[in-house]
PDB file of C-alpha atoms in Angstrom:
ATOM      1  CA  UNK A   1     -77.164   3.827-223.798  1.00  0.00           C
ATOM      2  CA  UNK A   2     -74.293   1.958-224.787  1.00  0.00           C
ATOM      3  CA  UNK A   3     -72.595   0.575-221.462  1.00  0.00           C
ATOM      4  CA  UNK A   4     -68.989   0.730-223.344  1.00  0.00           C
ATOM      5  CA  UNK A   5     -70.236   5.127-223.009  1.00  0.00           C
ATOM      6  CA  UNK A   6     -70.957   5.042-219.546  1.00  0.00           C
ATOM      7  CA  UNK A   7     -67.196   3.028-218.874  1.00  0.00           C
ATOM      8  CA  UNK A   8     -65.612   5.977-220.390  1.00  0.00           C
ATOM      9  CA  UNK A   9     -68.191   8.735-219.123  1.00  0.00           C
ATOM     10  CA  UNK A  10     -67.540   7.077-215.497  1.00  0.00           C
ATOM     11  CA  UNK A  11     -62.558   6.531-217.293  1.00  0.00           C
ATOM     12  CA  UNK A  12     -63.573  11.153-218.235  1.00  0.00           C
ATOM     13  CA  UNK A  13     -64.527  11.517-215.055  1.00  0.00           C
ATOM     14  CA  UNK A  14     -62.670   9.472-212.927  1.00  0.00           C
ATOM     15  CA  UNK A  15     -59.326  11.157-214.120  1.00  0.00           C
ATOM     16  CA  UNK A  16     -60.792  14.567-213.608  1.00  0.00           C
ATOM     17  CA  UNK A  17     -61.276  13.368-210.167  1.00  0.00           C
ATOM     18  CA  UNK A  18     -57.757  12.448-210.036  1.00  0.00           C
ATOM     19  CA  UNK A  19     -56.611  15.203-211.972  1.00  0.00           C
ATOM     20  CA  UNK A  20     -58.768  17.320-210.388  1.00  0.00           C
ATOM     21  CA  UNK A  21     -56.888  16.294-205.996  1.00  0.00           C
ATOM     22  CA  UNK A  22     -53.367  16.471-207.930  1.00  0.00           C
ATOM     23  CA  UNK A  23     -54.072  20.256-208.752  1.00  0.00           C
ATOM     24  CA  UNK A  24     -54.815  20.685-205.330  1.00  0.00           C
ATOM     25  CA  UNK A  25     -51.813  18.359-203.667  1.00  0.00           C
ATOM     26  CA  UNK A  26     -49.621  20.964-205.813  1.00  0.00           C
ATOM     27  CA  UNK A  27     -50.753  24.089-204.280  1.00  0.00           C
ATOM     28  CA  UNK A  28     -50.737  22.234-201.008  1.00  0.00           C
ATOM     29  CA  UNK A  29     -47.470  21.140-201.225  1.00  0.00           C
ATOM     30  CA  UNK A  30     -45.681  24.839-202.674  1.00  0.00           C
ATOM     31  CA  UNK A  31     -48.193  26.764-199.170  1.00  0.00           C
ATOM     32  CA  UNK A  32     -46.523  24.198-197.382  1.00  0.00           C
ATOM     33  CA  UNK A  33     -43.201  25.474-198.983  1.00  0.00           C
ATOM     34  CA  UNK A  34     -44.299  28.681-198.512  1.00  0.00           C
ATOM     35  CA  UNK A  35     -45.173  28.414-195.183  1.00  0.00           C
ATOM     36  CA  UNK A  36     -42.152  26.469-194.512  1.00  0.00           C
ATOM     37  CA  UNK A  37     -39.194  28.873-195.774  1.00  0.00           C
ATOM     38  CA  UNK A  38     -41.145  31.431-194.380  1.00  0.00           C
ATOM     39  CA  UNK A  39     -42.932  31.023-190.643  1.00  0.00           C
ATOM     40  CA  UNK A  40     -41.424  27.702-189.616  1.00  0.00           C
ATOM     41  CA  UNK A  41     -38.056  27.777-187.097  1.00  0.00           C
ATOM     42  CA  UNK A  42     -36.710  25.357-190.817  1.00  0.00           C
ATOM     43  CA  UNK A  43     -34.604  28.009-192.240  1.00  0.00           C
ATOM     44  CA  UNK A  44     -34.357  30.803-188.323  1.00  0.00           C
ATOM     45  CA  UNK A  45     -31.143  33.592-188.986  1.00  0.00           C
ATOM     46  CA  UNK A  46     -29.616  32.084-186.110  1.00  0.00           C
ATOM     47  CA  UNK A  47     -25.987  33.883-186.157  1.00  0.00           C
ATOM     48  CA  UNK A  48     -24.368  36.611-188.046  1.00  0.00           C
ATOM     49  CA  UNK A  49     -21.023  35.911-189.510  1.00  0.00           C
ATOM     50  CA  UNK A  50     -18.605  38.900-190.363  1.00  0.00           C
ATOM     51  CA  UNK A  51     -15.813  39.615-192.543  1.00  0.00           C
ATOM     52  CA  UNK A  52     -13.427  41.651-194.522  1.00  0.00           C
ATOM     53  CA  UNK A  53     -13.100  43.725-190.981  1.00  0.00           C
ATOM     54  CA  UNK A  54      -9.351  44.343-189.709  1.00  0.00           C
ATOM     55  CA  UNK A  55      -9.402  47.352-187.544  1.00  0.00           C
ATOM     56  CA  UNK A  56     -13.877  47.945-186.977  1.00  0.00           C
ATOM     57  CA  UNK A  57     -14.689  45.185-184.597  1.00  0.00           C
ATOM     58  CA  UNK A  58     -16.974  42.990-185.765  1.00  0.00           C
ATOM     59  CA  UNK A  59     -19.094  43.168-182.897  1.00  0.00           C
ATOM     60  CA  UNK A  60     -19.754  47.093-183.584  1.00  0.00           C
ATOM     61  CA  UNK A  61     -20.886  45.885-186.665  1.00  0.00           C
ATOM     62  CA  UNK A  62     -22.677  42.343-185.469  1.00  0.00           C
ATOM     63  CA  UNK A  63     -24.796  45.450-183.576  1.00  0.00           C
ATOM     64  CA  UNK A  64     -24.817  47.962-185.772  1.00  0.00           C
ATOM     65  CA  UNK A  65     -26.530  45.283-188.342  1.00  0.00           C
ATOM     66  CA  UNK A  66     -29.163  44.571-186.127  1.00  0.00           C
ATOM     67  CA  UNK A  67     -30.267  41.602-188.096  1.00  0.00           C
ATOM     68  CA  UNK A  68     -33.588  40.151-186.229  1.00  0.00           C
ATOM     69  CA  UNK A  69     -31.984  36.216-184.361  1.00  0.00           C
ATOM     70  CA  UNK A  70     -34.976  34.108-185.464  1.00  0.00           C
ATOM     71  CA  UNK A  71     -36.535  35.347-188.630  1.00  0.00           C
ATOM     72  CA  UNK A  72     -36.856  33.633-191.705  1.00  0.00           C
ATOM     73  CA  UNK A  73     -33.097  33.772-193.713  1.00  0.00           C
ATOM     74  CA  UNK A  74     -35.016  34.759-197.008  1.00  0.00           C
ATOM     75  CA  UNK A  75     -37.703  36.974-195.205  1.00  0.00           C
ATOM     76  CA  UNK A  76     -34.469  39.246-193.350  1.00  0.00           C
ATOM     77  CA  UNK A  77     -34.333  43.192-195.618  1.00  0.00           C
ATOM     78  CA  UNK A  78     -30.923  42.435-196.862  1.00  0.00           C
ATOM     79  CA  UNK A  79     -31.171  46.480-197.930  1.00  0.00           C
ATOM     80  CA  UNK A  80     -32.258  47.636-194.477  1.00  0.00           C
ATOM     81  CA  UNK A  81     -29.284  45.955-192.678  1.00  0.00           C
ATOM     82  CA  UNK A  82     -26.455  46.912-195.794  1.00  0.00           C
ATOM     83  CA  UNK A  83     -27.198  50.778-195.270  1.00  0.00           C
ATOM     84  CA  UNK A  84     -27.103  50.155-190.913  1.00  0.00           C
ATOM     85  CA  UNK A  85     -24.230  48.706-191.068  1.00  0.00           C
ATOM     86  CA  UNK A  86     -23.132  51.868-194.276  1.00  0.00           C
ATOM     87  CA  UNK A  87     -23.346  54.448-191.735  1.00  0.00           C
ATOM     88  CA  UNK A  88     -20.337  53.244-188.811  1.00  0.00           C
ATOM     89  CA  UNK A  89     -17.157  56.074-189.935  1.00  0.00           C
ATOM     90  CA  UNK A  90     -14.816  52.686-191.381  1.00  0.00           C
ATOM     91  CA  UNK A  91     -17.624  51.141-193.768  1.00  0.00           C
ATOM     92  CA  UNK A  92     -16.106  51.630-197.367  1.00  0.00           C
ATOM     93  CA  UNK A  93     -18.896  49.154-199.036  1.00  0.00           C
ATOM     94  CA  UNK A  94     -20.761  46.859-198.053  1.00  0.00           C
ATOM     95  CA  UNK A  95     -22.850  43.140-199.140  1.00  0.00           C
ATOM     96  CA  UNK A  96     -25.368  41.331-197.062  1.00  0.00           C
ATOM     97  CA  UNK A  97     -25.772  37.725-197.906  1.00  0.00           C
ATOM     98  CA  UNK A  98     -28.153  34.808-196.965  1.00  0.00           C
ATOM     99  CA  UNK A  99     -26.447  32.058-196.018  1.00  0.00           C
ATOM    100  CA  UNK A 100     -29.296  28.701-195.812  1.00  0.00           C
ATOM    101  CA  UNK A 101     -30.563  27.363-193.926  1.00  0.00           C
ATOM    102  CA  UNK A 102     -29.497  29.758-190.509  1.00  0.00           C
ATOM    103  CA  UNK A 103     -26.407  32.561-191.238  1.00  0.00           C
ATOM    104  CA  UNK A 104     -26.938  36.449-192.638  1.00  0.00           C
ATOM    105  CA  UNK A 105     -23.135  36.813-194.134  1.00  0.00           C
ATOM    106  CA  UNK A 106     -22.017  40.983-193.972  1.00  0.00           C
ATOM    107  CA  UNK A 107     -19.077  41.291-196.004  1.00  0.00           C
ATOM    108  CA  UNK A 108     -17.804  44.372-195.002  1.00  0.00           C
ATOM    109  CA  UNK A 109     -15.130  46.727-197.328  1.00  0.00           C
ATOM    110  CA  UNK A 110     -12.839  49.115-195.068  1.00  0.00           C
ATOM    111  CA  UNK A 111     -11.878  52.307-196.046  1.00  0.00           C
ATOM    112  CA  UNK A 112      -7.743  52.076-196.590  1.00  0.00           C
ATOM    113  CA  UNK A 113      -6.018  55.238-195.457  1.00  0.00           C
ATOM    114  CA  UNK A 114      -3.793  57.990-197.795  1.00  0.00           C
ATOM    115  CA  UNK A 115      -3.055  60.170-194.357  1.00  0.00           C
ATOM    116  CA  UNK A 116      -4.094  60.899-191.655  1.00  0.00           C
ATOM    117  CA  UNK A 117      -4.533  63.989-189.522  1.00  0.00           C
ATOM    118  CA  UNK A 118      -4.260  65.470-185.827  1.00  0.00           C
ATOM    119  CA  UNK A 119      -7.641  65.334-184.189  1.00  0.00           C
ATOM    120  CA  UNK A 120      -6.408  67.458-180.590  1.00  0.00           C
ATOM    121  CA  UNK A 121      -3.766  65.916-180.295  1.00  0.00           C
ATOM    122  CA  UNK A 122      -5.348  62.356-181.362  1.00  0.00           C
ATOM    123  CA  UNK A 123      -4.353  61.137-184.908  1.00  0.00           C
ATOM    124  CA  UNK A 124      -7.780  60.109-187.455  1.00  0.00           C
ATOM    125  CA  UNK A 125      -6.708  57.673-190.020  1.00  0.00           C
ATOM    126  CA  UNK A 126      -7.946  59.509-193.545  1.00  0.00           C
ATOM    127  CA  UNK A 127      -9.248  58.336-196.724  1.00  0.00           C
ATOM    128  CA  UNK A 128      -8.814  59.185-200.505  1.00  0.00           C
ATOM    129  CA  UNK A 129     -12.900  61.165-199.856  1.00  0.00           C
ATOM    130  CA  UNK A 130     -11.164  63.069-197.252  1.00  0.00           C
ATOM    131  CA  UNK A 131     -13.082  61.469-195.273  1.00  0.00           C
ATOM    132  CA  UNK A 132     -11.469  61.069-190.930  1.00  0.00           C
ATOM    133  CA  UNK A 133     -13.199  57.550-190.381  1.00  0.00           C
ATOM    134  CA  UNK A 134     -11.030  56.036-187.341  1.00  0.00           C
ATOM    135  CA  UNK A 135      -8.067  57.178-184.475  1.00  0.00           C
ATOM    136  CA  UNK A 136      -4.791  55.705-184.288  1.00  0.00           C
ATOM    137  CA  UNK A 137      -2.753  54.702-181.678  1.00  0.00           C
ATOM    138  CA  UNK A 138       0.055  56.288-182.981  1.00  0.00           C
ATOM    139  CA  UNK A 139       0.615  58.171-185.600  1.00  0.00           C
ATOM    140  CA  UNK A 140       1.945  55.823-188.783  1.00  0.00           C
ATOM    141  CA  UNK A 141       5.192  56.959-190.531  1.00  0.00           C
ATOM    142  CA  UNK A 142       4.341  56.062-193.183  1.00  0.00           C
ATOM    143  CA  UNK A 143       1.332  58.397-194.573  1.00  0.00           C
ATOM    144  CA  UNK A 144       1.256  61.817-194.782  1.00  0.00           C
ATOM    145  CA  UNK A 145       0.395  64.602-192.148  1.00  0.00           C
ATOM    146  CA  UNK A 146      -3.077  66.709-193.923  1.00  0.00           C
ATOM    147  CA  UNK A 147      -1.773  70.653-192.990  1.00  0.00           C
ATOM    148  CA  UNK A 148      -5.029  71.834-193.779  1.00  0.00           C
ATOM    149  CA  UNK A 149      -8.307  73.446-192.242  1.00  0.00           C
ATOM    150  CA  UNK A 150      -9.920  70.847-191.300  1.00  0.00           C
ATOM    151  CA  UNK A 151     -13.150  72.106-191.408  1.00  0.00           C
ATOM    152  CA  UNK A 152     -13.432  73.238-194.668  1.00  0.00           C
ATOM    153  CA  UNK A 153     -14.295  70.238-196.195  1.00  0.00           C
ATOM    154  CA  UNK A 154     -12.673  71.300-200.391  1.00  0.00           C
ATOM    155  CA  UNK A 155      -9.528  71.763-199.824  1.00  0.00           C
ATOM    156  CA  UNK A 156      -9.182  68.557-197.404  1.00  0.00           C
ATOM    157  CA  UNK A 157     -11.223  66.598-200.064  1.00  0.00           C
ATOM    158  CA  UNK A 158      -7.548  68.079-202.313  1.00  0.00           C
ATOM    159  CA  UNK A 159      -5.375  66.909-200.536  1.00  0.00           C
ATOM    160  CA  UNK A 160      -6.548  63.640-199.507  1.00  0.00           C
ATOM    161  CA  UNK A 161      -7.263  62.994-203.347  1.00  0.00           C
ATOM    162  CA  UNK A 162      -3.740  64.678-204.307  1.00  0.00           C
ATOM    163  CA  UNK A 163      -2.331  61.514-201.662  1.00  0.00           C
ATOM    164  CA  UNK A 164      -4.411  58.895-202.938  1.00  0.00           C
ATOM    165  CA  UNK A 165      -2.981  60.402-207.293  1.00  0.00           C
ATOM    166  CA  UNK A 166       0.780  59.531-204.582  1.00  0.00           C
ATOM    167  CA  UNK A 167       0.002  56.523-202.843  1.00  0.00           C
ATOM    168  CA  UNK A 168      -1.638  54.832-206.558  1.00  0.00           C
ATOM    169  CA  UNK A 169       1.255  56.436-208.495  1.00  0.00           C
ATOM    170  CA  UNK A 170       5.046  56.401-205.408  1.00  0.00           C
ATOM    171  CA  UNK A 171       4.574  54.233-202.587  1.00  0.00           C
ATOM    172  CA  UNK A 172       7.613  55.940-202.156  1.00  0.00           C
ATOM    173  CA  UNK A 173       7.119  59.224-202.630  1.00  0.00           C
ATOM    174  CA  UNK A 174       4.043  58.840-200.564  1.00  0.00           C
ATOM    175  CA  UNK A 175       6.952  57.346-197.582  1.00  0.00           C
ATOM    176  CA  UNK A 176       9.018  60.152-198.560  1.00  0.00           C
ATOM    177  CA  UNK A 177       6.055  62.864-197.864  1.00  0.00           C
ATOM    178  CA  UNK A 178       6.261  63.286-194.089  1.00  0.00           C
ATOM    179  CA  UNK A 179       2.877  66.407-195.328  1.00  0.00           C
ATOM    180  CA  UNK A 180       0.445  67.736-197.607  1.00  0.00           C
ATOM    181  CA  UNK A 181      -0.184  70.820-196.539  1.00  0.00           C
ATOM    182  CA  UNK A 182      -2.686  73.740-198.911  1.00  0.00           C
ATOM    183  CA  UNK A 183      -5.166  76.857-197.809  1.00  0.00           C
ATOM    184  CA  UNK A 184      -6.996  76.576-201.096  1.00  0.00           C
ATOM    185  CA  UNK A 185      -7.817  74.097-203.183  1.00  0.00           C
ATOM    186  CA  UNK A 186      -4.975  75.656-206.350  1.00  0.00           C
ATOM    187  CA  UNK A 187      -2.344  75.764-202.764  1.00  0.00           C
ATOM    188  CA  UNK A 188      -0.523  72.223-202.295  1.00  0.00           C
ATOM    189  CA  UNK A 189       2.310  71.591-200.929  1.00  0.00           C
ATOM    190  CA  UNK A 190       4.217  68.282-200.144  1.00  0.00           C
ATOM    191  CA  UNK A 191       6.562  68.967-196.912  1.00  0.00           C
ATOM    192  CA  UNK A 192       9.208  65.436-198.367  1.00  0.00           C
ATOM    193  CA  UNK A 193      11.951  64.443-195.859  1.00  0.00           C
ATOM    194  CA  UNK A 194      15.827  66.655-196.133  1.00  0.00           C
ATOM    195  CA  UNK A 195      13.158  69.895-195.884  1.00  0.00           C
ATOM    196  CA  UNK A 196      12.305  69.709-199.390  1.00  0.00           C
ATOM    197  CA  UNK A 197       9.138  71.311-200.901  1.00  0.00           C
ATOM    198  CA  UNK A 198       7.129  70.428-204.088  1.00  0.00           C
ATOM    199  CA  UNK A 199       4.396  73.476-204.875  1.00  0.00           C
ATOM    200  CA  UNK A 200       1.580  70.260-206.723  1.00  0.00           C
ATOM    201  CA  UNK A 201      -0.902  73.588-207.547  1.00  0.00           C
ATOM    202  CA  UNK A 202      -4.000  71.943-207.687  1.00  0.00           C
ATOM    203  CA  UNK A 203      -5.022  68.382-207.082  1.00  0.00           C
ATOM    204  CA  UNK A 204      -5.508  68.186-210.969  1.00  0.00           C
ATOM    205  CA  UNK A 205      -3.028  65.937-213.298  1.00  0.00           C
ATOM    206  CA  UNK A 206      -1.085  63.909-210.797  1.00  0.00           C
ATOM    207  CA  UNK A 207       0.298  61.469-213.117  1.00  0.00           C
ATOM    208  CA  UNK A 208       1.923  63.601-215.701  1.00  0.00           C
ATOM    209  CA  UNK A 209       2.843  65.878-211.981  1.00  0.00           C
ATOM    210  CA  UNK A 210       4.269  62.757-210.870  1.00  0.00           C
ATOM    211  CA  UNK A 211       6.286  61.706-214.024  1.00  0.00           C
ATOM    212  CA  UNK A 212       7.898  64.895-213.958  1.00  0.00           C
ATOM    213  CA  UNK A 213       8.336  64.566-210.264  1.00  0.00           C
ATOM    214  CA  UNK A 214      10.290  60.982-210.245  1.00  0.00           C
ATOM    215  CA  UNK A 215      13.753  62.292-212.190  1.00  0.00           C
ATOM    216  CA  UNK A 216      13.522  66.367-210.817  1.00  0.00           C
ATOM    217  CA  UNK A 217      14.322  65.254-207.502  1.00  0.00           C
ATOM    218  CA  UNK A 218      17.609  63.939-208.625  1.00  0.00           C
ATOM    219  CA  UNK A 219      18.116  67.902-208.518  1.00  0.00           C
ATOM    220  CA  UNK A 220      19.433  68.394-205.491  1.00  0.00           C
ATOM    221  CA  UNK A 221      17.126  72.040-204.261  1.00  0.00           C
ATOM    222  CA  UNK A 222      15.262  72.283-201.148  1.00  0.00           C
ATOM    223  CA  UNK A 223      12.137  73.669-203.771  1.00  0.00           C
ATOM    224  CA  UNK A 224      10.440  72.191-207.285  1.00  0.00           C
ATOM    225  CA  UNK A 225       7.802  73.249-208.610  1.00  0.00           C
ATOM    226  CA  UNK A 226       5.226  71.264-210.755  1.00  0.00           C
ATOM    227  CA  UNK A 227       2.658  72.926-210.179  1.00  0.00           C
ATOM    228  CA  UNK A 228       2.978  73.781-214.455  1.00  0.00           C
ATOM    229  CA  UNK A 229       4.419  69.667-214.634  1.00  0.00           C
ATOM    230  CA  UNK A 230       4.197  71.022-218.584  1.00  0.00           C
ATOM    231  CA  UNK A 231       6.799  73.657-216.590  1.00  0.00           C
ATOM    232  CA  UNK A 232       8.527  71.469-214.006  1.00  0.00           C
ATOM    233  CA  UNK A 233      11.064  74.441-212.068  1.00  0.00           C
ATOM    234  CA  UNK A 234      13.320  74.324-209.430  1.00  0.00           C
ATOM    235  CA  UNK A 235      14.772  76.553-206.562  1.00  0.00           C
ATOM    236  CA  UNK A 236      18.263  75.451-205.042  1.00  0.00           C
TER     237      UNK A 236
END
């Protein structure tokens, strides 16, 4: 075996050893990084930040979230945290963010009131789905009261939908509406200021009903019927 061949063999072995050492070092680095991220205190959760709340106390959100402080931020089960926060009635939607190195951020979107309902003398805000989601300190003057059987979920949902459609299409009309009443989903009526009544009918066709009601209200009358928007009528 020539000296030249022997030298090449040694060189090949040295390269092989360096390659193996490099691979081992890379693996150890990955393991160390993984341990630091998933198990060490380097990225442990220390704070919970709540944003987006206006009426809902932030401490209620934190308590419901039950984020395990001390757990590394990447290991926090954000879906589970979101599910716990979503159980709070005033919460319409929630998003959980990891803010490295030490924070879990809870971004809340609260429900919006389109009406209110009386519950044993206490006014409750009602959202567009018909959910009474929080008590109010006083009766809101800018929102209509729902005069319905609160145990009839279909009627409540239909009446709340009408309130939401009016809120989207004509805020002035919503402010002018004192009460929205119904015994069935097809017998919805608006009680306006100055003792005026609007026969609305079902919750369907809100846009054409609003379109014909605007000019119809210019006519002095006691009752306005837009239940069939193609044939609106008034009663003086």
